[in-house]
Tab-separated table of C-alpha atoms in Angstrom:
chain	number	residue	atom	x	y	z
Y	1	UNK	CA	8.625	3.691	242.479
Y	2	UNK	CA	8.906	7.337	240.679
Y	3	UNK	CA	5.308	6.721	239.968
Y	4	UNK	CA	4.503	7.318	243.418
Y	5	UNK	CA	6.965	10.025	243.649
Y	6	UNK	CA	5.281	11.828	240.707
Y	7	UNK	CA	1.269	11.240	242.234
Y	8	UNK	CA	2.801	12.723	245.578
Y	9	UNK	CA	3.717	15.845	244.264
Y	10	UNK	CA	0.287	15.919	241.891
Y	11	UNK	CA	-1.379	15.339	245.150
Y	12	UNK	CA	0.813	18.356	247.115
Y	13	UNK	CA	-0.105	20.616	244.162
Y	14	UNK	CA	-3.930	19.884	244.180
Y	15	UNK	CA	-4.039	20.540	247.970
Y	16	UNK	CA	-2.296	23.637	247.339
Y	17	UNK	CA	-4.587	24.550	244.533
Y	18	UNK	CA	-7.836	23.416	246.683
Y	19	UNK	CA	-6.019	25.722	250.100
Y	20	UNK	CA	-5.773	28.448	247.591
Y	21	UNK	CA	-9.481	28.635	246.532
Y	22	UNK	CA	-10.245	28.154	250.005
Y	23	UNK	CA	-8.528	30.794	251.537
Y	24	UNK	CA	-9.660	32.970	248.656
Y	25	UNK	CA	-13.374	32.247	249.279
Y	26	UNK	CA	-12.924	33.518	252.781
Y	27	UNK	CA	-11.041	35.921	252.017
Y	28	UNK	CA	-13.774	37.457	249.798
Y	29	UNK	CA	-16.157	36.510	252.246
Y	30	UNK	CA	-14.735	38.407	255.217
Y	31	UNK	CA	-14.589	41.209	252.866
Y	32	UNK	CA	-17.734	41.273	251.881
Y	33	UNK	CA	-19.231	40.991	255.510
Y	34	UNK	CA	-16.658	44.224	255.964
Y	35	UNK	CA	-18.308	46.289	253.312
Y	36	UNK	CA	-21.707	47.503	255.248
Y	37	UNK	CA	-18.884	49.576	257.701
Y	38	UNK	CA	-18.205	51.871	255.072
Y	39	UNK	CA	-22.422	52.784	254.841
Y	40	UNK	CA	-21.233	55.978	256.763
Y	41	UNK	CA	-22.264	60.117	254.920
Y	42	UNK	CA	-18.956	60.346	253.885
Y	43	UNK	CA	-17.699	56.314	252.419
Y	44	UNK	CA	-15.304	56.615	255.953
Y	45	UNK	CA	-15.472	53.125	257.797
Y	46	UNK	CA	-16.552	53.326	261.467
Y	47	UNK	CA	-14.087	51.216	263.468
Y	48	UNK	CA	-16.015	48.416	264.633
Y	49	UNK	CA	-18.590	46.041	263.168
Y	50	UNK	CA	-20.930	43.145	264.337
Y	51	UNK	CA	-20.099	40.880	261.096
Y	52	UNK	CA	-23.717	38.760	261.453
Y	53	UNK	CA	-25.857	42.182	261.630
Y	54	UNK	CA	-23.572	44.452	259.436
Y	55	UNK	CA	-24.815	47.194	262.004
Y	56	UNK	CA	-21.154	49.324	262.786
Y	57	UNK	CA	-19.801	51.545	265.165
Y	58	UNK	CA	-17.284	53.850	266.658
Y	59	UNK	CA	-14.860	52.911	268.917
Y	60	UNK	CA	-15.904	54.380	272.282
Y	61	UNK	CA	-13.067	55.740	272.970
Y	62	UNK	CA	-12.319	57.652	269.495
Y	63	UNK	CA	-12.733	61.580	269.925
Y	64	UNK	CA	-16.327	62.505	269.241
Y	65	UNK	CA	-17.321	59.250	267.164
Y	66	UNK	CA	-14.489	59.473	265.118
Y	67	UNK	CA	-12.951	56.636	262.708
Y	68	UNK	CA	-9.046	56.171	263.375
Y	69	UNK	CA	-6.625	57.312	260.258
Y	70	UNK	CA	-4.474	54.246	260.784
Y	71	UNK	CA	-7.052	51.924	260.557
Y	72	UNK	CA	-9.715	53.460	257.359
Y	73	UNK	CA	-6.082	54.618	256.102
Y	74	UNK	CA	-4.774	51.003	256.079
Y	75	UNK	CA	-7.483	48.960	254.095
Y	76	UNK	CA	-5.840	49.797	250.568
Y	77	UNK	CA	-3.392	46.742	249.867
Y	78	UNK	CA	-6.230	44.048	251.181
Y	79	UNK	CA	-9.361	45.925	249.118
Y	80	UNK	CA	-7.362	46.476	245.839
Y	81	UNK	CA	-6.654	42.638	245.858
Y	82	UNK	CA	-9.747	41.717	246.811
Y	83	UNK	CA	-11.190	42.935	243.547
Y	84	UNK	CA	-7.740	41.581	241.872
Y	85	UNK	CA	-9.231	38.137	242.915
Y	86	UNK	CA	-12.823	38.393	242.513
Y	87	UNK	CA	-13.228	41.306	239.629
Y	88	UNK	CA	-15.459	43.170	242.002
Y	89	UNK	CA	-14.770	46.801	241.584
Y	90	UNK	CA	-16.643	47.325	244.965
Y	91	UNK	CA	-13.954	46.765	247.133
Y	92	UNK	CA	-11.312	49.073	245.424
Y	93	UNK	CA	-13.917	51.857	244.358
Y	94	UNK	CA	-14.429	51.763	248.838
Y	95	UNK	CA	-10.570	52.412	249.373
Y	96	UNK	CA	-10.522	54.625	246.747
Y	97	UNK	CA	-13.158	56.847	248.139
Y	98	UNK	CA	-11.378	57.221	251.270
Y	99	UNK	CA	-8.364	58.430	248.954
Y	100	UNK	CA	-10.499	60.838	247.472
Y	101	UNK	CA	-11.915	62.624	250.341
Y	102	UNK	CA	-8.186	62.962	252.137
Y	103	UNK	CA	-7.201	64.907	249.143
Y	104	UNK	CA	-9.856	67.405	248.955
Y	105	UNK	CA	-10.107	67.865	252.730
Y	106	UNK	CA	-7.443	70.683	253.809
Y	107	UNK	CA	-4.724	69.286	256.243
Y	108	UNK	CA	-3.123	71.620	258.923
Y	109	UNK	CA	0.234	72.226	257.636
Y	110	UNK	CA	-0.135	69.469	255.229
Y	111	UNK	CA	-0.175	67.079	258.165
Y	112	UNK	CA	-2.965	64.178	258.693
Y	113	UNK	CA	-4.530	64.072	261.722
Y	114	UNK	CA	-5.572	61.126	264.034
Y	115	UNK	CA	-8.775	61.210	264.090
Y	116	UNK	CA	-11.774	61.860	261.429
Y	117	UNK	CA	-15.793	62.416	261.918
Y	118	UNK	CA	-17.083	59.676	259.243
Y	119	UNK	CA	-20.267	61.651	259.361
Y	120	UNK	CA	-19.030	64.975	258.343
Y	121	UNK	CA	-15.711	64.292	256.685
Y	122	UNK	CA	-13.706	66.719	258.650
Y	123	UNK	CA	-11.231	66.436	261.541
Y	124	UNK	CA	-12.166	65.764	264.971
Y	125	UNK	CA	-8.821	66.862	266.504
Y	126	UNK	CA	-5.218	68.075	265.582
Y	127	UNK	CA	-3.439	65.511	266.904
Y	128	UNK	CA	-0.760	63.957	264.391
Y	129	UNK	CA	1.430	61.151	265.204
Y	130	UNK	CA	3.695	58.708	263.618
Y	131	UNK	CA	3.415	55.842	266.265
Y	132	UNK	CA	-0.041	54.560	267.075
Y	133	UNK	CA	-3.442	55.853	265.704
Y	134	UNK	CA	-1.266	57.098	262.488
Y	135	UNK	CA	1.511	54.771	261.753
Y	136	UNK	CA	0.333	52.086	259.088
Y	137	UNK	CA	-1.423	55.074	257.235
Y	138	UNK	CA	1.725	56.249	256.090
Y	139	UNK	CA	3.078	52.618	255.535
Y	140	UNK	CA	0.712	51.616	252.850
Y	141	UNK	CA	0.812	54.875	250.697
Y	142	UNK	CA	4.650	53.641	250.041
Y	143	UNK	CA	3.504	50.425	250.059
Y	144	UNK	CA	0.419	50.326	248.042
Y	145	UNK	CA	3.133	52.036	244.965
Y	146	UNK	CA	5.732	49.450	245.076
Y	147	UNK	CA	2.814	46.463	245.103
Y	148	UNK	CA	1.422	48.758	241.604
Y	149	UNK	CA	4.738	47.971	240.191
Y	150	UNK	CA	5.510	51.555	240.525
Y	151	UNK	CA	2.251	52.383	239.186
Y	152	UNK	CA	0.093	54.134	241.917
Y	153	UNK	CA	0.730	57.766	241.185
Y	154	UNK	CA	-1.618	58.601	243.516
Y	155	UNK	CA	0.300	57.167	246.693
Y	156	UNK	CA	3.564	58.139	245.412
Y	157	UNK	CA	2.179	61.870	245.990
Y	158	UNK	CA	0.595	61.325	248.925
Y	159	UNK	CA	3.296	59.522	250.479
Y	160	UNK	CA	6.064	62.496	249.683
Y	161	UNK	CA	4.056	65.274	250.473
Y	162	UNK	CA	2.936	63.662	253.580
Y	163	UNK	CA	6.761	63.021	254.562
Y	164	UNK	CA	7.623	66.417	253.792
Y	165	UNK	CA	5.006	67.870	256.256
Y	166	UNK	CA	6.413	65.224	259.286
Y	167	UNK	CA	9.692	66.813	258.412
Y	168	UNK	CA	8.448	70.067	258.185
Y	169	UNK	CA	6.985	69.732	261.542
Y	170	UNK	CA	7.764	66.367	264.004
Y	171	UNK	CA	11.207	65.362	263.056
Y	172	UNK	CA	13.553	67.142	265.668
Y	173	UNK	CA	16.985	66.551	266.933
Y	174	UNK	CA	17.911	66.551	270.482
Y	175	UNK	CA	20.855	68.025	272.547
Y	176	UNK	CA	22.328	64.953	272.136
Y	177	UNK	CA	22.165	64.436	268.339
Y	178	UNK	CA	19.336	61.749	268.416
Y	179	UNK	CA	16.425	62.195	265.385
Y	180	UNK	CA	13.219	61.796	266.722
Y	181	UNK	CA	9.541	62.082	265.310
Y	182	UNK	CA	7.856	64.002	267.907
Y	183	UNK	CA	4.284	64.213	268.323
Y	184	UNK	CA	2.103	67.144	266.969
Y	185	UNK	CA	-0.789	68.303	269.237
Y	186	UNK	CA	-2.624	71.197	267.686
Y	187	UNK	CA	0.615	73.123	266.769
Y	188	UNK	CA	2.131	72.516	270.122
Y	189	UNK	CA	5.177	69.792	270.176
Y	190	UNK	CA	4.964	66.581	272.397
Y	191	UNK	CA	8.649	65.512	272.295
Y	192	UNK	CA	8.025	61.743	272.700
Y	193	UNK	CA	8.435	58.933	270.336
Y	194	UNK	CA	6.622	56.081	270.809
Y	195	UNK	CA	7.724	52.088	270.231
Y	196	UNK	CA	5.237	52.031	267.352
Y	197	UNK	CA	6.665	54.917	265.824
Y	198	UNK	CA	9.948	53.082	265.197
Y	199	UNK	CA	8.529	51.415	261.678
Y	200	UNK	CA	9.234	54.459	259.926
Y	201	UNK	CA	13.112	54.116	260.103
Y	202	UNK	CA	12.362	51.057	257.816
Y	203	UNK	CA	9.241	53.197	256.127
Y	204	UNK	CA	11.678	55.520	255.045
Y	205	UNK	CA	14.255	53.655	253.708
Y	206	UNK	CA	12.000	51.699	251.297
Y	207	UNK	CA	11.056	54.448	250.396
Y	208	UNK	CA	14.218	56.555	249.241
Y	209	UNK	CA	14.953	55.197	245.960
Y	210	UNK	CA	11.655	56.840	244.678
Y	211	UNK	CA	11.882	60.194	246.073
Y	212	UNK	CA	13.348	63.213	244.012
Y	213	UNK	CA	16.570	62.098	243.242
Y	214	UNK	CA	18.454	65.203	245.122
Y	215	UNK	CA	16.552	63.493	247.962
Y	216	UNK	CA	17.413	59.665	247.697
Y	217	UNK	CA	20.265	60.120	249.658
Y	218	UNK	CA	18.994	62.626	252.136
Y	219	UNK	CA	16.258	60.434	252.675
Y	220	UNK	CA	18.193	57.119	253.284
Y	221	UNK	CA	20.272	59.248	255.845
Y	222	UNK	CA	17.048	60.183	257.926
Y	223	UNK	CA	16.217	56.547	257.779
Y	224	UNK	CA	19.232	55.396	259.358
Y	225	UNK	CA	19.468	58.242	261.929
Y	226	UNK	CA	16.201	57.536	263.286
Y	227	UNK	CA	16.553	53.602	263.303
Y	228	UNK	CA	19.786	54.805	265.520
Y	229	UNK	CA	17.819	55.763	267.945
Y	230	UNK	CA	15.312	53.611	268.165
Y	231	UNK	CA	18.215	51.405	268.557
Y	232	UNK	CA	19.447	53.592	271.641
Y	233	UNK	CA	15.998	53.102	272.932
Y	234	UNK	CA	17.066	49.742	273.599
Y	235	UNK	CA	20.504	50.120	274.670
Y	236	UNK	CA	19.552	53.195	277.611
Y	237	UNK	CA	17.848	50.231	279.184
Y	238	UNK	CA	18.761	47.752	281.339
Y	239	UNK	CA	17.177	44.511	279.618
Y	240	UNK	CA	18.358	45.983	275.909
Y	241	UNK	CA	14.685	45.537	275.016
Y	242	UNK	CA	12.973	49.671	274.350
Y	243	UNK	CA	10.002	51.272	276.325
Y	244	UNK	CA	6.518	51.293	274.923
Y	245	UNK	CA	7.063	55.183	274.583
Y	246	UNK	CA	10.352	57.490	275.533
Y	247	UNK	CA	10.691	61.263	275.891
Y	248	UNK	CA	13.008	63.917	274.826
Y	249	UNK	CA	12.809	66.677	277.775
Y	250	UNK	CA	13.595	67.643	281.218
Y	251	UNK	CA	17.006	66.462	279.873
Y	252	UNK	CA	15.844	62.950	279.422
Y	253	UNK	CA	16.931	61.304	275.866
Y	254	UNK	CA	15.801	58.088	273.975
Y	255	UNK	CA	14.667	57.320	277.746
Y	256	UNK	CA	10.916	56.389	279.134
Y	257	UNK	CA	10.332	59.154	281.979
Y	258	UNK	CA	6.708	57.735	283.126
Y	259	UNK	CA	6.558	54.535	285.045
Y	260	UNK	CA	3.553	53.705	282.574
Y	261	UNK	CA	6.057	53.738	279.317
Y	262	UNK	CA	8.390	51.659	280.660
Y	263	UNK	CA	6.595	48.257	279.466
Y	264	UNK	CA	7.930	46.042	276.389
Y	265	UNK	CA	5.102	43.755	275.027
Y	266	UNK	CA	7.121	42.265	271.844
Y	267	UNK	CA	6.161	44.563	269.037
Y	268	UNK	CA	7.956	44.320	265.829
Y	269	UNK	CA	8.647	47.969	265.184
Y	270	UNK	CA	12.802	48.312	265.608
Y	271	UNK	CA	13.556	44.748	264.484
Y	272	UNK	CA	11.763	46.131	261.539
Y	273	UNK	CA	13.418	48.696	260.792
Y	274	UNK	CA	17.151	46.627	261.145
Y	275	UNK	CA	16.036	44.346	258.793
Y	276	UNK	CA	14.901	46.944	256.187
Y	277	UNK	CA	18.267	48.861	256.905
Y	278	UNK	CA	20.101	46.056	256.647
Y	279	UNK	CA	18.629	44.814	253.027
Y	280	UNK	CA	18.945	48.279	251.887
Y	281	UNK	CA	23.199	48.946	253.005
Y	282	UNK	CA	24.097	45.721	253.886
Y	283	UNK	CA	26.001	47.555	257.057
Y	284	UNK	CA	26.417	44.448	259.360
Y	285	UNK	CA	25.707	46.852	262.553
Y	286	UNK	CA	22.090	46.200	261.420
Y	287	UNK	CA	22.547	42.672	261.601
Y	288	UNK	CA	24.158	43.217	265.395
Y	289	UNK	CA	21.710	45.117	266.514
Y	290	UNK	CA	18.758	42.289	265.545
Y	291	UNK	CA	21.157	40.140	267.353
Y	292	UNK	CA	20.963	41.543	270.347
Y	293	UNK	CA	17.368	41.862	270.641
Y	294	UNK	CA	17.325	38.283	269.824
Y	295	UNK	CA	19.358	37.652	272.855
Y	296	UNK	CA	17.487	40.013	275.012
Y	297	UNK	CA	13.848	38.598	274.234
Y	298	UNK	CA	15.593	34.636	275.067
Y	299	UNK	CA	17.009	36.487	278.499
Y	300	UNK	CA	14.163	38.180	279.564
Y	301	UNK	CA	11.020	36.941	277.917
Y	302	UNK	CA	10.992	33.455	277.140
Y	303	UNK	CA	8.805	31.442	279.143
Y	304	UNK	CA	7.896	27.864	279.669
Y	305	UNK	CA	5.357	28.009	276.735
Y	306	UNK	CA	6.366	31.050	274.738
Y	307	UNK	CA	7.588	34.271	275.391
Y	308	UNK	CA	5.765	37.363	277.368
Y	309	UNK	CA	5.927	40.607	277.567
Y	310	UNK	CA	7.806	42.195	280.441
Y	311	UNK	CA	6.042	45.144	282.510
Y	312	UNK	CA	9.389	47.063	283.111
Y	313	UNK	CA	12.582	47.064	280.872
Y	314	UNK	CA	14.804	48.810	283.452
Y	315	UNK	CA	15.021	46.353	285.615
Y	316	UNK	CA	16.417	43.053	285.717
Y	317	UNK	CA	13.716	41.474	288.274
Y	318	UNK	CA	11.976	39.687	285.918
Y	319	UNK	CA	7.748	41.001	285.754
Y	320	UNK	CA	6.385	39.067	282.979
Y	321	UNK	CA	2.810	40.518	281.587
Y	322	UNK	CA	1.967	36.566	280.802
Y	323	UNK	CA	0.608	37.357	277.426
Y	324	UNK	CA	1.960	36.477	274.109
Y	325	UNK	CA	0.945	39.224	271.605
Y	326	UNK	CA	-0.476	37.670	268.278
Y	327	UNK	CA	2.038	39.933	266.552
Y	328	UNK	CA	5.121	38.611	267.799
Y	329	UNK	CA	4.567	35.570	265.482
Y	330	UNK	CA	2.844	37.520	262.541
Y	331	UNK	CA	5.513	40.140	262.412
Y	332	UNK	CA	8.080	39.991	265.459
Y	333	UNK	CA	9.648	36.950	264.587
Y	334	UNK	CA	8.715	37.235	260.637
């Protein structure tokens, strides 16, 4: 009978409608149970809280007590929509305090730092990197402007004068004609790239279309150089899956020198970037390349209930790490 056809989908809709207000009301929950974190001298979040006491803390391994840019630097998408849904300016005015105080503080060579004192507002250490402690900072300033609709002047600035400065100062080339984002370490160079680092071939690329437009091109171009090498990353080993981290010195290129490097543990970060690449020029080598990492994760880390990691990509003697990250679903795979 349609009749039952028609109550079936009424039925699908209200459960959607009723998932919906659920997820919301957690949502807005969680965030509010969040909020005591940022009760810090400067509005900074410390890195860790105990959600039933609200009492927060520092991560004990952070320099000196310090909160970690990637993480207070990648709350701006969730908060802003958290007041989208509940009209509570509290949770964007918290985001956009952390905005505020990373435009007054000076930067070293217009650079952001790692690591920040929430007490004092000022930087613990000048240690800037792309990969991890850094990465999703830079993410969601291009991010949070093409969720405004192309509204957020704010992180449109931010984001291009923040890409100028890694430019400027961490994007090398190597004897061999590999771009790279080295690490920055007080003015002194650490020419290594890490896995995590390899989102910002993708970064970029979304990006270029909104840049000056005698630097569209220029930036598409840096995009697809360094998502080249992240793609030799993979190739230079003997699984075709990359290194946690790999080096550019003592003639070694796109390559993981330290036995500790040489781990893959299914992060996203280079299928990431193909698939951005490959919406944005359609090249099909893009498409390859994904292709082969598909094949290499079914050759080397599927298991009998999932997939692992694998403790050493140069070697064909299978080590499995016997965990299955909770990112190779959420983004890996996505």
């Amino acid at each position: 009978m349609r009749t039952i056809s028609i109550n079936t989908k009424v039925t699908k809709m209200l459960s959607f409608v009723f998932s919906f207000q659920l997820f919301r009301s957690k949502a807005l929950e969680l965030g509010e149970k969040l909020l005591p974190a940022f009760n810090t001298p400067t509005g900074i979040p410390r890195g860790v809280i105990n959600l039933g006491s609200g009492t927060s803390w520092s991560w004990g391994w952070a320099s000196a007590g310090s909160s970690i840019l990637a993480e207070f630097g990648t709350l701006h998408l969730e908060f802003v929509h958290l007041t989208e849904l509940s009209n509570n300016p509290v949770f964007k005015e918290k985001v956009m305090s952390i905005r505020k105080l990373l435009n007054k503080i000076e930067k070293p060579h217009g650079l952001y730092p790692n690591f920040l004192s929430p007490v004092s507002g000022n930087w613990v250490q000048h240690h800037v990197s792309i990969g991890g402690l850094g990465d999703s900072f830079y993410e969601y300033l291009i991010k949070s402007y093409l969720m405004s609709d192309k509204t957020d002047e704010e992180a449109n600035k931010m984001y291009y004068s923040a890409l100028e400065a890694i430019e400027a100062n961490l994007v090398q080339k190597s004897p061999g004609g590999l771009t790279y984002m080295a690490e920055w370490r007080g003015g002194i160079l650490d020419h290594k790239m890490g896995h995590l680092a390899c989102f910002s071939g993708g970064m970029i690329g979304i990006g270029a279309d909104d840049g000056a437009p005698e630097k569209r091109q220029h930036y598409l171009d840096l995009a697809a150089e360094i998502t080249h090498t992240c793609h030799e990353s993979y190739t230079r080993t003997t699984t075709r899956l990359g290194p946690e981290a790999f080096r550019f010195d003592s003639g070694a290129e796109a390559t993981a020198t330290r036995l500790s490097d040489r781990y893959y543990i299914l992060r996203p970060e280079v299928i990431e970037s193909y698939m951005y690449m490959w919406r944005l020029t359609h090249d099909p080598k893009y498409r390859d390349w994904g292709w082969e990492a598909v094949e290499a994760l079914e050759q080397h880390c599927r298991v009998e209930s999932g997939f692992s990691g694998i403790r050493d990509v140069y070697t064909m003697t299978a080590s499995h790490d016997n965990m299955q990250q909770s990112f190779f679903l959420s983004e890996t795979l996505k």
